[in-house]
XYZ file of C-alpha atoms in Angstrom:
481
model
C 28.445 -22.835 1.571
C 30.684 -20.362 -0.416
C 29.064 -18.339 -3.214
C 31.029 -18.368 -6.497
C 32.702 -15.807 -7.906
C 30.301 -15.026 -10.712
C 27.263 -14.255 -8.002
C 29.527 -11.814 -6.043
C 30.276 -10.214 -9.745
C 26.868 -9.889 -10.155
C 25.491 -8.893 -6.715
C 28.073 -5.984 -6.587
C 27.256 -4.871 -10.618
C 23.588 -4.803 -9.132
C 24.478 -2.546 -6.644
C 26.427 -0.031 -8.888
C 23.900 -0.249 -11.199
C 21.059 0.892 -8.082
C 23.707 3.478 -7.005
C 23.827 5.008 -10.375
C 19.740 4.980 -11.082
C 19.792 6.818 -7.114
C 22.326 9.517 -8.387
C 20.816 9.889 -11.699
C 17.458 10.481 -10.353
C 16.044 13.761 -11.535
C 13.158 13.917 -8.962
C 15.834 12.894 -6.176
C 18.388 15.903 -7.370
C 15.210 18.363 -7.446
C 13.913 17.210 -4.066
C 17.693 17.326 -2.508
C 18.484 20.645 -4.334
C 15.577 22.674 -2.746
C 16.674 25.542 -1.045
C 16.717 25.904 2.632
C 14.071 27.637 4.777
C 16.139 29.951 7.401
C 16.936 28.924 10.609
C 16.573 25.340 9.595
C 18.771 22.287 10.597
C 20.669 21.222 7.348
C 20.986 17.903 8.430
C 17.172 17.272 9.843
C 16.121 19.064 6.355
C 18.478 16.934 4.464
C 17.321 13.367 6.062
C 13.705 14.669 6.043
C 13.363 15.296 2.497
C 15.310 12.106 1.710
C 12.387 10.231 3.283
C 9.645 12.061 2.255
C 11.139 11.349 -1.304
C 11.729 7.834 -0.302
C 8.019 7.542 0.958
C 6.202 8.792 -1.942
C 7.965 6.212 -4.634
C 7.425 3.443 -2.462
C 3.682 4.082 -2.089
C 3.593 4.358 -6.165
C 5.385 0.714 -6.230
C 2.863 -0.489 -4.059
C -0.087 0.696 -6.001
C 1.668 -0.703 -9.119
C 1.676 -3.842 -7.980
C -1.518 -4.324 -5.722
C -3.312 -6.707 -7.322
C -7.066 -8.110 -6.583
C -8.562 -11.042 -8.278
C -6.425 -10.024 -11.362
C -7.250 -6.546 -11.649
C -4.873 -3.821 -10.863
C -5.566 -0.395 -8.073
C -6.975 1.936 -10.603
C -9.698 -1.048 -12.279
C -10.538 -1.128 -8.374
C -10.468 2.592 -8.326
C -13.059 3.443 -11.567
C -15.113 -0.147 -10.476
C -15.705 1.791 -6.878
C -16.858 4.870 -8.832
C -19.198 3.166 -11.290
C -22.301 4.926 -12.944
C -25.176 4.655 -10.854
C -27.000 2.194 -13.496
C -23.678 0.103 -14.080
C -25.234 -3.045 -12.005
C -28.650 -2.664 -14.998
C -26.287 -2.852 -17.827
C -24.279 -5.635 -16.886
C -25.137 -9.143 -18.619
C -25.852 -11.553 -16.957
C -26.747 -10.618 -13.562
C -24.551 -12.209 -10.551
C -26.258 -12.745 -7.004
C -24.626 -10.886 -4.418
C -22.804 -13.424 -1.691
C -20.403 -13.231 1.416
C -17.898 -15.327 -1.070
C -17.867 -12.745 -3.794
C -16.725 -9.701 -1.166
C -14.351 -7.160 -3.071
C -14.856 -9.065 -6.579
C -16.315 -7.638 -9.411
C -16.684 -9.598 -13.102
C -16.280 -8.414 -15.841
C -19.259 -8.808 -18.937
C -19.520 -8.139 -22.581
C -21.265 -4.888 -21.813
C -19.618 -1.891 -24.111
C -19.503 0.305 -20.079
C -17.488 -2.880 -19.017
C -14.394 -1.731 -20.375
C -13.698 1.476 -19.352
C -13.393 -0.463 -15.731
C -10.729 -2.542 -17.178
C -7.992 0.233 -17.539
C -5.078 -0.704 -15.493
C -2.517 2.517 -15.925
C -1.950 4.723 -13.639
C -0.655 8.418 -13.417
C 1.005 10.230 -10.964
C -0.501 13.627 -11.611
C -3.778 12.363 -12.577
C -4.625 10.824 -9.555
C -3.483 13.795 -7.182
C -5.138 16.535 -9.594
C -8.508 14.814 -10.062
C -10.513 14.844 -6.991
C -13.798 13.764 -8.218
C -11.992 10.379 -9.631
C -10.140 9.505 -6.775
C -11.047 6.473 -4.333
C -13.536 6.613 -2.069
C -16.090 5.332 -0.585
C -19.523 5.713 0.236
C -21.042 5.841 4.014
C -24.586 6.680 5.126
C -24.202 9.434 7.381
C -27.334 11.594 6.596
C -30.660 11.424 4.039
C -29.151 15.325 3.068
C -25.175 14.555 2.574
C -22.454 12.600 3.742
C -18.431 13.907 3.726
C -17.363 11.126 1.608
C -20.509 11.173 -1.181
C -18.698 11.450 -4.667
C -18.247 14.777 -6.528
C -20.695 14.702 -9.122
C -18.032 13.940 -12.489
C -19.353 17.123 -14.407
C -18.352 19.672 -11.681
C -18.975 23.123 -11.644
C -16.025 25.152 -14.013
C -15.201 27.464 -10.874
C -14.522 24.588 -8.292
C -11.066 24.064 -10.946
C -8.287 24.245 -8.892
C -4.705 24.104 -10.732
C -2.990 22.594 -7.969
C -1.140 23.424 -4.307
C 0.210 27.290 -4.946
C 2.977 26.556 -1.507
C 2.568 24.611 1.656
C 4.287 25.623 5.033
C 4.874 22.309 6.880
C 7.112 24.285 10.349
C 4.632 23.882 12.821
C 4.866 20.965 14.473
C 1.332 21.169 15.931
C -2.262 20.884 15.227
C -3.061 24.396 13.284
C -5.771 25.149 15.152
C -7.129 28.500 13.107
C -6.314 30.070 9.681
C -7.592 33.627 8.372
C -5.646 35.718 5.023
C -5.449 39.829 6.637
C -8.256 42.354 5.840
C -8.965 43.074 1.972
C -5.374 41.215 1.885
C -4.660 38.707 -1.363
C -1.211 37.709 0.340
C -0.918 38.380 3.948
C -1.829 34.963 5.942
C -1.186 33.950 9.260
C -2.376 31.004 11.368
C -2.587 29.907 15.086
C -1.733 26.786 16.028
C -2.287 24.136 19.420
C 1.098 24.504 20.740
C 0.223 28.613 21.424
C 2.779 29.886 18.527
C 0.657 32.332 15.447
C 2.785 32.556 12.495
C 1.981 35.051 9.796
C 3.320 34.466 6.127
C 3.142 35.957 2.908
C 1.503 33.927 -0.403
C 2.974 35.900 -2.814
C 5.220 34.840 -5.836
C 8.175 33.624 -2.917
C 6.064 32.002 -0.410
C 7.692 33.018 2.810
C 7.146 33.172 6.960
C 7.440 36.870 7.747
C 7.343 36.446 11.883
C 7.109 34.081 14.684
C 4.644 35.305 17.186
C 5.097 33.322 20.472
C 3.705 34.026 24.027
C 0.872 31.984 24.540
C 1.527 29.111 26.376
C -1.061 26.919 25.193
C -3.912 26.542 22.068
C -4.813 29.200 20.011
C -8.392 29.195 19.533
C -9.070 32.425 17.131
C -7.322 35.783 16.073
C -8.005 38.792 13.986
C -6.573 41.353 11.870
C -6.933 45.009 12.346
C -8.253 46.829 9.409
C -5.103 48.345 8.142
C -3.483 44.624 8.893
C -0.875 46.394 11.589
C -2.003 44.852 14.576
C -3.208 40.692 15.096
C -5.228 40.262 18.294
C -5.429 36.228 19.231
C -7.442 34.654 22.011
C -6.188 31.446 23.789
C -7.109 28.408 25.841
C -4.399 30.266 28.452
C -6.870 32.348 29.190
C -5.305 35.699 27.581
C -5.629 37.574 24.965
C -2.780 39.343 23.096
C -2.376 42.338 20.913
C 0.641 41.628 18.493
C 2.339 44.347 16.291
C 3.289 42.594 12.908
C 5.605 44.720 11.399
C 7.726 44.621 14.753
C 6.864 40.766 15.828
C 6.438 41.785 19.194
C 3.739 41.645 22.035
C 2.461 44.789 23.102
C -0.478 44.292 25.619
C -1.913 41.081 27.460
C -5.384 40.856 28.614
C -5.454 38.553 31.117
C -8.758 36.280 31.811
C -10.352 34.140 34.653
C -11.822 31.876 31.752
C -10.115 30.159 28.693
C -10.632 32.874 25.771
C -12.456 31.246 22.889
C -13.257 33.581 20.027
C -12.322 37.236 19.057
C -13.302 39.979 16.608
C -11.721 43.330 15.811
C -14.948 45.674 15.624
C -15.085 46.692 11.630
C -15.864 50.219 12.054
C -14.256 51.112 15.081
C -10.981 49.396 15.548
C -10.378 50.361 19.013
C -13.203 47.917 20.471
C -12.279 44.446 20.737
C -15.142 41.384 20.789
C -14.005 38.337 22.906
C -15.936 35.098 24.105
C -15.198 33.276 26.225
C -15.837 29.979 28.158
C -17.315 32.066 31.225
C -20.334 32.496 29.182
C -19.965 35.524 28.308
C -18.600 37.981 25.651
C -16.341 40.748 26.762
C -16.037 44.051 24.745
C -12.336 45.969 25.448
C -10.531 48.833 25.037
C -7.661 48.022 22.070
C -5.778 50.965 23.688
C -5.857 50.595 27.339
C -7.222 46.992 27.555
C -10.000 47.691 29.729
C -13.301 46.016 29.873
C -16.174 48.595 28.268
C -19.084 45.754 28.517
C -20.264 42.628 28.544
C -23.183 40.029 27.578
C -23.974 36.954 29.757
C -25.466 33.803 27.915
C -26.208 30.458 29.018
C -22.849 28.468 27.386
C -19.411 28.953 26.423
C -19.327 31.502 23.475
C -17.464 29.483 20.824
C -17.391 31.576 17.902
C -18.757 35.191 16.177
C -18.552 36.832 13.819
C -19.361 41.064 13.392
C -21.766 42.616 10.839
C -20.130 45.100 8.101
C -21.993 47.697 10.595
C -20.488 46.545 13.538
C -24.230 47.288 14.968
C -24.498 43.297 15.311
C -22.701 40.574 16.794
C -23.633 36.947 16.087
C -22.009 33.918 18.352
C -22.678 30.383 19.000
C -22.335 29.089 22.244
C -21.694 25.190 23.382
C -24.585 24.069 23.227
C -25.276 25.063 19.228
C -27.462 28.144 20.374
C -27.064 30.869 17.733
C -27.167 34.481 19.762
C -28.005 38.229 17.607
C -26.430 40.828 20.293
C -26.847 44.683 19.296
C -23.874 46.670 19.537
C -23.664 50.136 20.136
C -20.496 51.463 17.683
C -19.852 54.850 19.286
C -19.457 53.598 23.339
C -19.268 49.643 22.797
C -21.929 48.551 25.090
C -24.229 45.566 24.758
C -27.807 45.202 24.976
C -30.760 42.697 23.841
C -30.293 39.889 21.688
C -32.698 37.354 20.063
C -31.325 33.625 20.429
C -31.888 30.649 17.713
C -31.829 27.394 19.604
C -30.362 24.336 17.727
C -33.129 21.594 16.425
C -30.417 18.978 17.270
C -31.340 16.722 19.859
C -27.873 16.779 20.763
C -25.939 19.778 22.180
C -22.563 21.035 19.952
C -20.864 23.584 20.013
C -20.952 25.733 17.006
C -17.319 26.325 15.403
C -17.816 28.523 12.990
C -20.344 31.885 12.228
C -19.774 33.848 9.281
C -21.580 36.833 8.116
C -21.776 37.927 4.815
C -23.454 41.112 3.339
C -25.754 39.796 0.328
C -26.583 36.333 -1.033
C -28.378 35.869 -4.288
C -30.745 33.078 -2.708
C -31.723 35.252 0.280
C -31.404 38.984 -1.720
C -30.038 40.148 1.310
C -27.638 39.520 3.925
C -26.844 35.909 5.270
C -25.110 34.254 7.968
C -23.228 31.147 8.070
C -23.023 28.114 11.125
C -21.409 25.196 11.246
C -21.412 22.587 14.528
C -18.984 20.290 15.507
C -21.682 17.536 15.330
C -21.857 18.283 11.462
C -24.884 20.417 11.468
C -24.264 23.358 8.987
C -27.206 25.896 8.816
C -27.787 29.191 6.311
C -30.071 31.849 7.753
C -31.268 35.024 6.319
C -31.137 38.371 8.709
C -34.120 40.042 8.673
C -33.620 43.959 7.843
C -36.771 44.809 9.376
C -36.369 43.382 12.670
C -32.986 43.731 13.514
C -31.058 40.473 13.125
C -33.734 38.430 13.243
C -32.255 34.905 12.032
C -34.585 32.876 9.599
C -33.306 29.286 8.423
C -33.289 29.005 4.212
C -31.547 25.786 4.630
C -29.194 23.431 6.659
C -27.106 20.392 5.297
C -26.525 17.216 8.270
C -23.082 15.784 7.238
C -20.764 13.396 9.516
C -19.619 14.118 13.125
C -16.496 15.996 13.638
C -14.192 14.986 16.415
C -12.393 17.955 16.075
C -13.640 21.930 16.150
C -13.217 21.731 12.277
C -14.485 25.156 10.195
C -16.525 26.042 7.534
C -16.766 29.083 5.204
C -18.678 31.019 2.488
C -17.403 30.609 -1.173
C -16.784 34.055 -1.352
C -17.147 34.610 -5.951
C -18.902 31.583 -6.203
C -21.850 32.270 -4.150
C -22.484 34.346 -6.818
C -23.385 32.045 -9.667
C -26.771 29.968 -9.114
C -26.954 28.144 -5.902
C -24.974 28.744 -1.939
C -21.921 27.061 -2.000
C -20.135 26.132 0.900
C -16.575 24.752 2.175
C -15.110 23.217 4.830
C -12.759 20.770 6.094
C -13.009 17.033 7.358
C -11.589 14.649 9.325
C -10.984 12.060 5.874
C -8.039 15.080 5.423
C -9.975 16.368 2.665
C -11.601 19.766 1.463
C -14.970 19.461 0.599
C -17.140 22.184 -1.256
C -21.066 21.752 -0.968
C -24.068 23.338 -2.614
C -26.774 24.253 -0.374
C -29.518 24.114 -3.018
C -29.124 21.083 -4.150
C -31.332 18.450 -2.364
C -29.118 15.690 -3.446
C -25.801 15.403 -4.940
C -24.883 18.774 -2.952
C -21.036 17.699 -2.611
C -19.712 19.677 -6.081
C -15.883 18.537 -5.818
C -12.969 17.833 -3.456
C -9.450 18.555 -3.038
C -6.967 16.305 -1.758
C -3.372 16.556 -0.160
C -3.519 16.766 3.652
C -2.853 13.428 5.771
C -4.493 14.560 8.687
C -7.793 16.200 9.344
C -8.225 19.755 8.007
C -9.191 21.896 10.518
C -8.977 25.021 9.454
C -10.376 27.212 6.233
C -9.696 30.818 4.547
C -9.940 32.773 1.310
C -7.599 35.423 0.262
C -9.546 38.652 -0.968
C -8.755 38.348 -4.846
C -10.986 35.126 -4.622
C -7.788 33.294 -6.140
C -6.323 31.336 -3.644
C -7.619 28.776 -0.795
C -5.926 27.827 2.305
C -6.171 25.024 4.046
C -4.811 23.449 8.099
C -4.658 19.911 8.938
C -4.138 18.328 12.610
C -0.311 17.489 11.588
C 0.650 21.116 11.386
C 0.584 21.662 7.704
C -0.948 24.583 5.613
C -1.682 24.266 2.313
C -2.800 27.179 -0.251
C -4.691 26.291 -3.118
C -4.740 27.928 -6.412
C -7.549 28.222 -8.036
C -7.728 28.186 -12.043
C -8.962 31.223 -14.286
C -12.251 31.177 -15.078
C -13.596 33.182 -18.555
């Protein structure tokens, strides 16, 4: 059957006319017309971008036009994240049945209608965290990852948006740190052994390449003056990297994957490593030689130095907190008081973080978080010498991955402990301690694969943020008065 010459008229005046709405395309121009990062394939970036374009206007068609017993995505959306007395207001009252799964109805109630809104923005949705869908799971009487932002969120959790993202690794970015007293410098480590260090400033840009290790990067840590970057690995080395000059210039070799490391913060010459040999190591930065060492009974999976440097805290594999004095002047190691975990499950502990003065504690604080979700505040005791005493811990989901967690640095300030960390729903999640219920304050959305990894830059400003896929995100965060 032959088609007429009218259809072929039209079917080619179609395609012109989809040609020209693909060419006039401002958002398609801006995404093409981006300039290129260097040493970049023109053609991979070219086709890349293309579908990333592609991909983003096809999921906004498809939201468009979902559809649900009548009622469009964002009516689903704002029915999911009703008040909690919507179900008391509505008239009459419908019985709850396997046939009316996913349906809601509407009623003459005045609360009724803001659910029947059936627009939907671009911007709103990926700006407003505390609106977006989600659902709710029972993970824990004290929190759960996916509990909604309470909708009148605290005025310093205001984030303006994503200040630049660096999407080159191609691999799981495994760790993620801004340098010492530094408001640009950043670098992170990733799974595939390569630590890349960048700067966040007005032009966004990779400054070096570090490669050498040959497999994950588990931790690394700036020198004071942010010259040198020392990284551990699962290779079993650790590797002293000058910045400035992108190059390698000592290798401690291991008989045990290296798990953690700390520049010591008075003396920069000692370096703190754990490892999975149960121990941690204390070295010469200069010569590389071993000055001391502790024994415990697990893997030592993370630490974390006191502003002294007279203290070392650690967490081993089994979510055992350890308080190890440290001499500053000749490095060595000596007694230690140990905090065993009230989980009846061992985990090993991925993050400890020290910080110098907490208004809840009046003194200074320190920081776990477990990879079975367990995240725990202590307060060091200044008369006994870092004696650990729990204020209070928050339960939240189980992590598949060694995801982190870290101190709001300004906003622990203000009236409560706030916390953040990622998950493996590839969101940031920021928690106050204080609050027996309702402790999840607001959320910020934009990775696609768990986020792993968490920093802050020292002006307080900016947030940065690692996902499984490789991709780094920095966060700005909006003036407060």
């Amino acid at each position: 059957m032959k088609s007429s010459p009218e259809n072929d008229d039209s079917k080619l005046e179609n395609c012109d006319k989809k040609k020209e709405d693909l060419i006039l395309d401002p958002e398609f121009f801006s995404c093409m017309l981006q300039p290129l990062p260097s040493n970049s394939n023109p053609n991979y970036i070219g086709i890349r971008r293309l579908l990333l374009h592609r991909k983003a206007q096809s999921s906004v068609l498809r939201r468009k036009d979902w559809r649900c017993n009548g009622k469009g995505y964002v009516a689903f959306r704002n029915y999911i994240n009703r008040p909690r007395n919507w179900e008391s207001s509505q008239i009459p009252s419908y019985p709850s049945t396997p046939g009316q799964s996913g349906q809601w109805i509407p009623s003459p109630s005045p609360i009724s209608h803001m659910f029947e809104v059936d627009s939907w923005s671009t911007s709103r949705d990926l700006r407003s965290g505390s609106r977006a869908l989600s659902f709710r799971t029972s993970v824990s009487s004290n929190a759960s990852d996916t509990e909604i932002p309470r909708r009148k969120g605290e005025p310093a959790y205001s984030f303006v948006g994503m200040h630049c993202i660096f999407d080159q690794c191609k691999a799981m970015v495994t760790v993620i740190k801004f340098g010492h007293m530094s408001s640009d410098l950043l670098a992170y480590g990733a799974s595939d052994g390569s630590l890349t260090v960048c700067t966040v400033s007005t032009s966004p840009a990779v400054l070096k390449q570090l490669t050498g290790h040959t497999k994950d990067v588990t931790d690394f840590d700036f020198s004071a003056n942010n010259q040198y970057i020392t990284s551990s690995s699962i290779d079993k080395t650790v590797r002293v990297w000058d910045i400035l000059k992108g190059l390698c210039m000592r290798v401690i070799y291991g008989i045990s994957p290296q798990l953690c490391i700390r520049f010591h913060p008075v003396n920069n010459n000692f370096l703190s490593v754990g490892n999975a040999n149960n121990e941690i190591m204390v070295f010469n930065f200069s010569t590389g030689r071993t000055i001391s060492k502790a024994t415990f009974d697990s893997e030592v999976t993370a630490m974390d130095h006191d502003h002294t440097g007279q203290l070392i805290f650690c967490g081993d594999a089994k979510g055992c907190v350890y308080t190890v004095s440290m001499d500053s002047h000749t490095g060595a190691l000596s007694r230690f008081h140990r905090n065993r975990s009230s989980s009846k499950h061992n985990s090993p502990v991925t993050t400890v973080q020290y910080r110098t003065f907490s208004l809840l504690s009046r003194g200074p604080v320190l920081l776990t978080f477990s990879q079975d979700g367990s995240l725990s505040f202590f307060s060091i005791s200044l008369e006994i010498q870092g004696y650990l005493t729990l204020r209070c811990a928050l339960k939240l989901a189980p992590r598949l991955h060694s995801i982190r967690a870290s101190f709001c640095p300004l906003l622990s300030l203000e009236k409560g402990e706030f916390i953040v960390a990622g998950s493996e729903d590839a969101n940031v999640y920021f928690y106050d301690l204080t609050r027996p219920k309702h402790t999840c304050v607001n959320k910020l959305q934009g990775h696609g694969y768990p986020v792993i990894g968490i920093a802050w830059n020292h002006g307080e400003n900016l947030l940065a943020s690692s996902d499984f896929g490789g991709t780094v995100i920095v966060w700005k965060r909006a003036k407060t008065s």
